Short mmCIF file of C-alpha atoms and ligand atoms in Angstrom, two decimals:
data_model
loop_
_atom_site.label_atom_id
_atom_site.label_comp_id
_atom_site.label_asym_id
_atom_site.label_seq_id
_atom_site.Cartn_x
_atom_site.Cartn_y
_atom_site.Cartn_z
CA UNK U 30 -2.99 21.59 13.52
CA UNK U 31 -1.83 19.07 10.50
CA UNK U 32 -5.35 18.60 8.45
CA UNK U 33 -5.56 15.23 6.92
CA UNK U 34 -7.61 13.67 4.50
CA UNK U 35 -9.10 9.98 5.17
CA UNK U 36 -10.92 7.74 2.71
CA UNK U 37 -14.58 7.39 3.96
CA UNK U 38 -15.74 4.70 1.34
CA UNK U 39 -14.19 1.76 -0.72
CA UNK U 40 -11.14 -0.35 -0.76
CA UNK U 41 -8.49 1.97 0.87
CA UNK U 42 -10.95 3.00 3.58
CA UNK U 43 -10.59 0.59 6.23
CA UNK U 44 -6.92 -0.52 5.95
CA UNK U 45 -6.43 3.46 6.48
CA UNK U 46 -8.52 4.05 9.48
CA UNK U 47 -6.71 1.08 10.90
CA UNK U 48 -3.20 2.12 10.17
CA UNK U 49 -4.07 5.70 11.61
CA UNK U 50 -5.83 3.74 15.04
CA UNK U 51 -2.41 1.91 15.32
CA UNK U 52 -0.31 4.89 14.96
CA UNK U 53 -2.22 6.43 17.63
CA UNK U 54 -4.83 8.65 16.61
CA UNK U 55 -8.22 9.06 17.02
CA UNK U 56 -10.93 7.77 14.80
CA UNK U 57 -14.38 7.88 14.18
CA UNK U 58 -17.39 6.41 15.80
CA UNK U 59 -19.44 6.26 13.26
CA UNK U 60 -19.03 6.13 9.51
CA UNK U 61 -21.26 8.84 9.09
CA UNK U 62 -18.80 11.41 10.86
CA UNK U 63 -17.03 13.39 8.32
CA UNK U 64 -14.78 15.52 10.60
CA UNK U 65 -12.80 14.11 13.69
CA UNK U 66 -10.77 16.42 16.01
CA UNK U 67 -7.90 14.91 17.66
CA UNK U 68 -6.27 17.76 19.70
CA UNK U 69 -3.80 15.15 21.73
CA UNK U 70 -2.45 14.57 18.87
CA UNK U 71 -2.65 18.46 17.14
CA UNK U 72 -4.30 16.45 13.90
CA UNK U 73 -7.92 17.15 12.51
CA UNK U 74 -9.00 14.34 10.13
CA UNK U 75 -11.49 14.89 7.11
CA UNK U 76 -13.48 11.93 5.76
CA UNK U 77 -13.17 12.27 1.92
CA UNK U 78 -14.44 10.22 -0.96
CA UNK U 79 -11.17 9.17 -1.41
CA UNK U 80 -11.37 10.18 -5.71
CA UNK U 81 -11.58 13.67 -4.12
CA UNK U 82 -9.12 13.57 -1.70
CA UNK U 83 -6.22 14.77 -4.14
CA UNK U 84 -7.92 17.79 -4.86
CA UNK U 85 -8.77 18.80 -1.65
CA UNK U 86 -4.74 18.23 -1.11
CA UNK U 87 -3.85 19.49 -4.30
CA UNK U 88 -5.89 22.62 -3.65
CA UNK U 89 -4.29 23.24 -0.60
CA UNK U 90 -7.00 22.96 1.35
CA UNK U 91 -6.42 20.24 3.27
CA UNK U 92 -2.30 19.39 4.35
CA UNK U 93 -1.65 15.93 3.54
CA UNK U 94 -4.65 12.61 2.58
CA UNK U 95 -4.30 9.11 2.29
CA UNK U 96 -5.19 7.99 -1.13
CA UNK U 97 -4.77 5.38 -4.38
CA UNK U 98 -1.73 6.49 -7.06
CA UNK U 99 -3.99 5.48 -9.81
CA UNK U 100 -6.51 8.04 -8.15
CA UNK U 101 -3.79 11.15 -7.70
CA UNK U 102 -2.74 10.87 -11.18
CA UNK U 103 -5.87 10.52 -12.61
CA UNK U 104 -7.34 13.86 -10.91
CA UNK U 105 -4.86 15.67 -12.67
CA UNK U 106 -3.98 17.44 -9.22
CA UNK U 107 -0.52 19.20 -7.82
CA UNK U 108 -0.54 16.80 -5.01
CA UNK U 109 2.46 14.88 -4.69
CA UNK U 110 3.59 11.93 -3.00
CA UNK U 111 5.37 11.45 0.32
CA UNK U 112 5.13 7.61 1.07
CA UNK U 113 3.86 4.34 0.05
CA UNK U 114 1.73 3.04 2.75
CA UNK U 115 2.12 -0.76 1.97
CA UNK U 116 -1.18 -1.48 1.28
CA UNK U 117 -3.92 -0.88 -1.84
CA UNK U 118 -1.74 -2.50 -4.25
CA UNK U 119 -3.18 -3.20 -7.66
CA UNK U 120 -2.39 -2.54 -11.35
CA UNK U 121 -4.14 -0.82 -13.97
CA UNK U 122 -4.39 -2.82 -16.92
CA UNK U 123 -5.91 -2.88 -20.33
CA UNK U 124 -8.63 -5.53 -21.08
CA UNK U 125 -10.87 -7.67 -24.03
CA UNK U 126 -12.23 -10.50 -25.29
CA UNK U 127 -9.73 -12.76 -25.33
CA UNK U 128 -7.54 -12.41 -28.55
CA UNK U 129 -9.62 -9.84 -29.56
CA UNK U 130 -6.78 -7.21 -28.65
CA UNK U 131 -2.90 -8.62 -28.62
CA UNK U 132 -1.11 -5.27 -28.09
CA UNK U 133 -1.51 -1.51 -27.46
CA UNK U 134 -1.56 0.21 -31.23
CA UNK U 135 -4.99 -2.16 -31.40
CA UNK U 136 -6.67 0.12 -29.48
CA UNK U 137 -6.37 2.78 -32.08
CA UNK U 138 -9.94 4.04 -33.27
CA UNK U 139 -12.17 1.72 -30.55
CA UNK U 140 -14.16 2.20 -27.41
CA UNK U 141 -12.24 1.79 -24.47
CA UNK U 142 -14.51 1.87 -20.76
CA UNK U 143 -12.56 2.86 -17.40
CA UNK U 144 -13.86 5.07 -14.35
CA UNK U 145 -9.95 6.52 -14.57
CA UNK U 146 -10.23 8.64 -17.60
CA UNK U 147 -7.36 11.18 -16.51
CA UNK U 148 -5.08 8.37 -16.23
CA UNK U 149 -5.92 6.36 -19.02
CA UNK U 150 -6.21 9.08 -21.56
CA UNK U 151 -2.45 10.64 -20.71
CA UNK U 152 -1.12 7.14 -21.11
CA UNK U 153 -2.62 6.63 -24.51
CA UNK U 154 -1.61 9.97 -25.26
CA UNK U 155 1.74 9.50 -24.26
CA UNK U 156 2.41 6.19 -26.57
CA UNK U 157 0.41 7.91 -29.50
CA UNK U 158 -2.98 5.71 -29.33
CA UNK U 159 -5.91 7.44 -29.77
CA UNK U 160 -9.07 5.73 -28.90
CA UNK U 161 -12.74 6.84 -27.69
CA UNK U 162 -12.69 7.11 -23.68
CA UNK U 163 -16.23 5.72 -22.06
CA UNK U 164 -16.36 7.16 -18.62
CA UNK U 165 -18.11 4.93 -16.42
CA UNK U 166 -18.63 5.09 -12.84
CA UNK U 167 -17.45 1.30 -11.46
CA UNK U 168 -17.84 -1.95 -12.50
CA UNK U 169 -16.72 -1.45 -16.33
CA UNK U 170 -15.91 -5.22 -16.58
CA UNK U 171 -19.49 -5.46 -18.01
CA UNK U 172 -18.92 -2.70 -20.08
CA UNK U 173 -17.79 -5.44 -23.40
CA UNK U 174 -20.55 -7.71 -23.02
CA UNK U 175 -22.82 -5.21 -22.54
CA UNK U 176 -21.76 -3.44 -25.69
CA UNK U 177 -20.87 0.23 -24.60
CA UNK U 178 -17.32 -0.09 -24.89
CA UNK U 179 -14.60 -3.01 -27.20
CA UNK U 180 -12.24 -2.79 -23.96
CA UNK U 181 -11.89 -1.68 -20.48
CA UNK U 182 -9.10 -0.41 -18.64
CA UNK U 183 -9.19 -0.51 -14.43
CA UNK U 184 -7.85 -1.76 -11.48
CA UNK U 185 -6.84 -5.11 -11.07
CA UNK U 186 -5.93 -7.10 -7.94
CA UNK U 187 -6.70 -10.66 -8.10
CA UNK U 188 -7.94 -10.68 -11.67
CA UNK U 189 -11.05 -12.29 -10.60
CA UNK U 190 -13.50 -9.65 -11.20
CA UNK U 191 -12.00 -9.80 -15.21
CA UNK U 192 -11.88 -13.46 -15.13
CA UNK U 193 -16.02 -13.70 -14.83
CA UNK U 194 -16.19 -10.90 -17.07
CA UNK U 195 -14.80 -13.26 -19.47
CA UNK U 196 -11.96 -10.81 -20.20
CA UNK U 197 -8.29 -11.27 -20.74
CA UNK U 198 -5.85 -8.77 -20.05
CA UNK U 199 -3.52 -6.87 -22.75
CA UNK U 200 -1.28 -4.63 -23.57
CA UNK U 201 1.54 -2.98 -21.45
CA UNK U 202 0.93 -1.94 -17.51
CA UNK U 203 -0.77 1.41 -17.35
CA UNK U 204 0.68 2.18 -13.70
CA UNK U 205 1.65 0.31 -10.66
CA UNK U 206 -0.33 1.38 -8.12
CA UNK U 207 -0.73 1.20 -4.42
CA UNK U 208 -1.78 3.31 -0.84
CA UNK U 209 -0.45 6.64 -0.50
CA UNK U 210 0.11 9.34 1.36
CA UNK U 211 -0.10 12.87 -0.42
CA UNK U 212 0.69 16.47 0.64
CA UNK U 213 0.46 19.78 -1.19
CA UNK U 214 4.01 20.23 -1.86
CA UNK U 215 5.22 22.79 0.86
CA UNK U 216 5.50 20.45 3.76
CA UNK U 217 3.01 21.33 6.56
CA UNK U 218 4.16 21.11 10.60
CA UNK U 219 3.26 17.74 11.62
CA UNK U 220 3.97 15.86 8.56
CA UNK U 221 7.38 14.26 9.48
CA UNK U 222 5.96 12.93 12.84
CA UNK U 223 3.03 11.40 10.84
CA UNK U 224 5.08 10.38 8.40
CA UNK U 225 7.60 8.42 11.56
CA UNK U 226 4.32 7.13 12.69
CA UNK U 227 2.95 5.97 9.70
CA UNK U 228 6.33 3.66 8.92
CA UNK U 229 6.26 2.47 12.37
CA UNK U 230 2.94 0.57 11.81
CA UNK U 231 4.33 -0.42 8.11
CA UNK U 232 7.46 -2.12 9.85
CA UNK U 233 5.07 -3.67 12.61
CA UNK U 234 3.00 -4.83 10.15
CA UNK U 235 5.44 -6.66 7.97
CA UNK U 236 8.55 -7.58 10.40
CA UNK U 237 8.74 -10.08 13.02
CA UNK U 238 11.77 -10.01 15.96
CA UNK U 239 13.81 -13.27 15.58
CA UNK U 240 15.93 -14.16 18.79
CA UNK U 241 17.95 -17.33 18.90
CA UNK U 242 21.22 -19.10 20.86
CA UNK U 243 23.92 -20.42 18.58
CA UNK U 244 27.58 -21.42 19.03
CA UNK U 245 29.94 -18.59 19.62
CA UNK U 246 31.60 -20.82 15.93
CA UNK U 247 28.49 -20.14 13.94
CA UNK U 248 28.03 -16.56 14.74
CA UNK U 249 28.93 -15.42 11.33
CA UNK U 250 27.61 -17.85 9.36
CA UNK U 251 23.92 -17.33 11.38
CA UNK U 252 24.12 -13.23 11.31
CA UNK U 253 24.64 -13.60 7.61
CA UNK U 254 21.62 -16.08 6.96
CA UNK U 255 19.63 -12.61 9.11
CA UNK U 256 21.78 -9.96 9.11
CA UNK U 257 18.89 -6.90 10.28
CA UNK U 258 18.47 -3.77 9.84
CA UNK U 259 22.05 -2.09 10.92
CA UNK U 260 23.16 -5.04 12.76
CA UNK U 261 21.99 -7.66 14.17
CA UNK U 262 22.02 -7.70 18.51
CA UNK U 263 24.58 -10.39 20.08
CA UNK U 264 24.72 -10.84 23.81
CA UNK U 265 26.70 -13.48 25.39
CA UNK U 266 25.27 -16.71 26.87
CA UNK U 267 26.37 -17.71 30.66
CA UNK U 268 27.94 -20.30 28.85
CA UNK U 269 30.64 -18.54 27.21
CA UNK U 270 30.78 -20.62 24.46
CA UNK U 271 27.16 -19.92 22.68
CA UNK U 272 25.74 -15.98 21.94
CA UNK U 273 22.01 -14.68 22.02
CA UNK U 274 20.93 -13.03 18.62
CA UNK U 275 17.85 -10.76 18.02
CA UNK U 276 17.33 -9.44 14.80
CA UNK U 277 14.38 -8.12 12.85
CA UNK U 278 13.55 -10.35 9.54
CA UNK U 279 10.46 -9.97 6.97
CA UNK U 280 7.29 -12.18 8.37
CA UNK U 281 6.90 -13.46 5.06
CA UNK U 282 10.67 -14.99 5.29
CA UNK U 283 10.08 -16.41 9.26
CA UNK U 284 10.20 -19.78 8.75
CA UNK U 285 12.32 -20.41 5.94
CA UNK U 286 14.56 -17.90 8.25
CA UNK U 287 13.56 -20.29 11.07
CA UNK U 288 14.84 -23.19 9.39
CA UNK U 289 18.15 -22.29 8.07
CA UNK U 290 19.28 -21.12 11.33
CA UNK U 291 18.03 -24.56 12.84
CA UNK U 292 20.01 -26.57 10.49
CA UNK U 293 22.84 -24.34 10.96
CA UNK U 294 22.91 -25.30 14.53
CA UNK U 295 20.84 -22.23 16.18
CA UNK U 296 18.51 -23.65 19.06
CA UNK U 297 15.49 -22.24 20.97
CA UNK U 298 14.64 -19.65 18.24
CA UNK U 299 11.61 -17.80 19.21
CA UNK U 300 9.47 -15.36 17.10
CA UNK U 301 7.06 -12.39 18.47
CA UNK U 302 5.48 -9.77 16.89
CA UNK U 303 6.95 -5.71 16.89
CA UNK U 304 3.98 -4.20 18.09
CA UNK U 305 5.25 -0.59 17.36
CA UNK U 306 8.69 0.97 15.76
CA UNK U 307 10.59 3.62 14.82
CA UNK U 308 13.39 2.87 12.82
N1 ATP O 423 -9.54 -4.84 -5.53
C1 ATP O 423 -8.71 -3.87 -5.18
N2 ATP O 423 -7.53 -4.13 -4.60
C2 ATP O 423 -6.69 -3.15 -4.26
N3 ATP O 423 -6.95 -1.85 -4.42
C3 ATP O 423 -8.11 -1.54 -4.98
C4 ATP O 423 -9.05 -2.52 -5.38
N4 ATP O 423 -10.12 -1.89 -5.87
C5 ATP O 423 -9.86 -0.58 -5.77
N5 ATP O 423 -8.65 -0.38 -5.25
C6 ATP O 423 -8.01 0.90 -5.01
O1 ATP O 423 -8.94 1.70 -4.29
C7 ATP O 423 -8.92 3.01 -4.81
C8 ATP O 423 -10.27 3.29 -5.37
O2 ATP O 423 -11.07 3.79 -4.37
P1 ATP O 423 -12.62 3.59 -4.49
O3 ATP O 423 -13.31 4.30 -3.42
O4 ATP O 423 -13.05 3.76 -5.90
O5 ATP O 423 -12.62 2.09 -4.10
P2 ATP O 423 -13.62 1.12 -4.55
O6 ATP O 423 -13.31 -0.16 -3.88
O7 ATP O 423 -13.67 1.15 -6.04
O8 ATP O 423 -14.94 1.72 -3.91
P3 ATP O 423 -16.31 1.99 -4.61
O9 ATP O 423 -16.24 1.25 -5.89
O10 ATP O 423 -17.25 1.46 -3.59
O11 ATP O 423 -16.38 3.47 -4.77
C9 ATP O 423 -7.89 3.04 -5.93
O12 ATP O 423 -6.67 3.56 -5.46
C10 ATP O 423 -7.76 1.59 -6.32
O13 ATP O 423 -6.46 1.27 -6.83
O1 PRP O 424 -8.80 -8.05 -9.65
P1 PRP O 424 -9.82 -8.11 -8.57
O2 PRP O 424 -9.28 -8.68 -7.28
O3 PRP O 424 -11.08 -8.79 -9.00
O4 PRP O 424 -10.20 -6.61 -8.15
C1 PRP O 424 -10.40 -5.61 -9.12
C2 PRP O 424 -11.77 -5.04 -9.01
O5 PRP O 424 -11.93 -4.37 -7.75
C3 PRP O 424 -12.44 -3.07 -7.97
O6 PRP O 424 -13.81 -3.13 -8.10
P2 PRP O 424 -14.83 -2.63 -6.98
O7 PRP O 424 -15.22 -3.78 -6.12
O8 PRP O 424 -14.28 -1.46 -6.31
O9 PRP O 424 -16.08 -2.22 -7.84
P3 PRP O 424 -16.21 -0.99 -8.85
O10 PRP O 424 -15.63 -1.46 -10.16
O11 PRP O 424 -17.65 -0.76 -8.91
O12 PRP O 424 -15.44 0.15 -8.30
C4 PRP O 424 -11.86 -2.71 -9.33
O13 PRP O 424 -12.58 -1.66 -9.94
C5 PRP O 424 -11.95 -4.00 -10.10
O14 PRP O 424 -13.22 -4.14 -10.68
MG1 MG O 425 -14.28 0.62 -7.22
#
């Protein structure tokens, strides 16, 4: 029985219990249930703050979790990563009052807030900086105005939580983060079929199926506008002189896709959605 960790709170919590419903497991009722059994599937899910859920991992106590990067590396944990789950993307970045801070060796000798103290403090380690870490829980964009800390460093995603802090970001990229999966490092039974699952619902998620007629002439030129994923599928029309193509493209690229192929000469191209895959 694979045991896997879930976020139960915050920003990664729902995406995750979505992906997980898609790929065909069970999930809870309620979001007061912290354990969920799911013996169809051989899989027993924990509901984890998800700061803890590397430890739990780490620790071996649990097989494999779904958590941030920014939150693995920060716990200081032997977890490692197995896959990027395509969502949860963000960056950590260093923050101030605007031109109070212009580059990283300014930080040398002054407060600096962030709820990621781990991370934060091996960075400035690393590039030789040593400043005086406030640990604070969340919302450390208050943390200048309100006079605990000269900077921050956390988690931005649209910038707008900074932006009516009155801050202005600095300094280098502390770490590219995003959704991941974890395990323990000894890979537990069950893993590589969660894993397959996992990706289907990615490549649902963010490919469409493009099928469209076009002259037997412009074959090459269309495949080449769309080529796929190995190849793209060609079937011959009744009419011997035009061929069927269906091919899997990026949804974010559909209708500029769409339109090449149109002007190119491609009729009755039709779009629908790849409601599960495994590639
Ligand atoms: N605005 C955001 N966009 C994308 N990812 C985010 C955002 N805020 C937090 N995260 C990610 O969520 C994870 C943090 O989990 P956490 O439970 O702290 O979420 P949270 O939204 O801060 O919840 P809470 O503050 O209620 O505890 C980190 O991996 C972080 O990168
Ligand atoms: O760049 P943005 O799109 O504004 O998002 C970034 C903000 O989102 C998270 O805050 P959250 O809502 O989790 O509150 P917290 O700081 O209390 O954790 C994060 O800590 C940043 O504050
Ligand atoms: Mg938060």
């Amino acid at each position: 029985m694979l045991r896997i960790a879930v976020p139960n709170k915050g920003s990664l919590s729902e995406t995750a219990a979505q992906m997980l419903h898609e790929a065909g497991y069970t999930g809870r009722r309620d979001s007061r249930e912290l354990v969920v059994a799911d013996p169809r599937n051989d899989v027993e899910f924990f509901y984890l703050r998800p700061r803890d859920i590397a430890t739990y991992v780490g620790s071996g106590a649990l097989d494999v979790g779904i958590t941030g990067r920014d939150l693995l590396l920060d716990s200081g944990s032997d977890a490692t990563e197995i896959a990027e789950l395509g969502f949860g993307g963000s960056t950590f970045r260093f923050a101030g009052t605007p031109g109070a801070f212009s580059e990283l060796a300014d930080l040398d000798g002054v407060r600096v807030a962030t709820s990621y103290p781990g991370l934060v403090g091996a960075f400035l380690e690393r590039h030789g900086v040593s400043s005086d870490l406030v640990r604070l829980d969340g919302a450390v964009e208050s943390a200048v105005r309100l006079g605990v800390a000269d900077a921050v460093a956390d988690v931005v995603s649209t910038g707008g939580t900074l932006r009516k802090a009155g801050l202005e970001i600095f300094g280098p990229v502390i770490l590219d983060s995003t959704a991941v999966l974890i395990g323990s490092g000894t890979e537990a039974p069950g893993t590589k079929t969660l894993v397959r699952r996992l990706n289907g619902v990615i490549v649902a998620r963010e490919y469409v199926m493009l099928d469209y007629d076009v002259p037997m002439s412009l074959l090459d030129q269309a495949t080449a506008v769309a080529p796929g994923f190995e190849s793209p599928t060609v079937s011959p029309l009744h009419d011997r002189e035009w061929a069927a193509v269906r091919v899997m493209i990026k949804r974010t690229e559909t209708n500029h896709v769409m339109d090449a192929l149109y002007e190119l000469g491609a009729r009755a191209i039709l779009v629908s959605a790849i409601h599960a895959a495994r590639l």
